[in-house]
Tab-separated table of C-alpha atoms in Angstrom:
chain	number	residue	atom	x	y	z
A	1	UNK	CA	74.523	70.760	117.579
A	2	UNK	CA	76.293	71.544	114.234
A	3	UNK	CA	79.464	69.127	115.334
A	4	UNK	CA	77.410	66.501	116.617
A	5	UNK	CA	74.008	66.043	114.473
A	6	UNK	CA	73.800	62.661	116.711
A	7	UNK	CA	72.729	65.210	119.286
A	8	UNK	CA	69.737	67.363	117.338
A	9	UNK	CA	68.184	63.690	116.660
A	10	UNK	CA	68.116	62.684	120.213
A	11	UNK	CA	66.993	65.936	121.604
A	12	UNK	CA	64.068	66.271	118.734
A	13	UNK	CA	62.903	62.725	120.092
A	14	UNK	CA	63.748	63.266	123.985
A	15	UNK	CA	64.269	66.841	124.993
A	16	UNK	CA	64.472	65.379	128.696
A	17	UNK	CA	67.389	64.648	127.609
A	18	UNK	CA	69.478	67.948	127.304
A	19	UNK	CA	71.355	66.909	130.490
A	20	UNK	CA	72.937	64.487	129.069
A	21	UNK	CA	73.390	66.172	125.860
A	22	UNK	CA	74.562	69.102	127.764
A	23	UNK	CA	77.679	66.944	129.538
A	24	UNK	CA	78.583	65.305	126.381
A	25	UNK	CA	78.699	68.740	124.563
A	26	UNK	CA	81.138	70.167	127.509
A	27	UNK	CA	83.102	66.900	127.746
A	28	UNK	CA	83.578	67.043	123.624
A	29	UNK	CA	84.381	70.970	123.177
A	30	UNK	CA	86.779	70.581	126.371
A	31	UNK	CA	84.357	72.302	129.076
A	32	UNK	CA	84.311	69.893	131.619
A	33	UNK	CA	86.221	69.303	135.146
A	34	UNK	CA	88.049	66.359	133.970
A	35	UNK	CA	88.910	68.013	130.939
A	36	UNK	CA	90.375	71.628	132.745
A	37	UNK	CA	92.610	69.558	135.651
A	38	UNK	CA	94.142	67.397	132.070
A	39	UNK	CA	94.943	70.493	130.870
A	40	UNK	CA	96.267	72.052	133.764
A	41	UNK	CA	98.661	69.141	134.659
A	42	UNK	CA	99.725	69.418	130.952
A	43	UNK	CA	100.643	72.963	131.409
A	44	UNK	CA	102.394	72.579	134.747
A	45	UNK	CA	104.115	69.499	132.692
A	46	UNK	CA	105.133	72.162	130.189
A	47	UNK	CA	106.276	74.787	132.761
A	48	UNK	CA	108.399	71.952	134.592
A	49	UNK	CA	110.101	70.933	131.501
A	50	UNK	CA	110.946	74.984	130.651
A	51	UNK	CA	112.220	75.675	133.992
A	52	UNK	CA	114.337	72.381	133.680
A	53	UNK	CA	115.985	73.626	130.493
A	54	UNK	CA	116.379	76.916	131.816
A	55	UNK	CA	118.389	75.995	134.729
A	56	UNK	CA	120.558	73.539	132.422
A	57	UNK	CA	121.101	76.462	129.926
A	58	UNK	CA	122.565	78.645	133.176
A	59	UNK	CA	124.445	75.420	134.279
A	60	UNK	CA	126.121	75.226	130.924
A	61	UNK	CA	127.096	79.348	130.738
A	62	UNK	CA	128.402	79.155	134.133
A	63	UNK	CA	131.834	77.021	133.310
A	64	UNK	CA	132.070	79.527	130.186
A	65	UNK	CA	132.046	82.467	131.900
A	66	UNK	CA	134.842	81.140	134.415
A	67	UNK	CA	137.112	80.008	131.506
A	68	UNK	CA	137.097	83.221	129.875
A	69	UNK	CA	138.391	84.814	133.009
A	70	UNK	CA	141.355	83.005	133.197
């Protein structure tokens, strides 16, 4: 209610309304379904890129490694 005082005035004139209220609250602080799955794909976006340099960083040791042997 304190982020939104938008909120406290419609609920003071139509407390049917705390459904609505209710989903707008979740969907702003991040609580909803649609809000969880962007956030998941942004993490498995984040673990995809981390893998990605990971392998390139082993690509790029294994030709030093062989060079040194020689």
């Amino acid at each position: 209610m304190r982020q939104n005082p938008e909120w406290y005035h419609k609920l003071s004139r139509h407390p049917e309304a705390i459904q609505e209220i209710k989903a707008q609250a979740d969907d702003y602080f991040g609580r909803s379904m649609k809000k969880k799955i962007e956030q998941f794909g942004e993490y498995l976006g984040m673990l995809n890129m981390f893998m990605e340099m990971t392998s390139l960083m082993e690509e790029d040791k294994s030709p030093v490694a062989e060079q040194t042997k020689e």
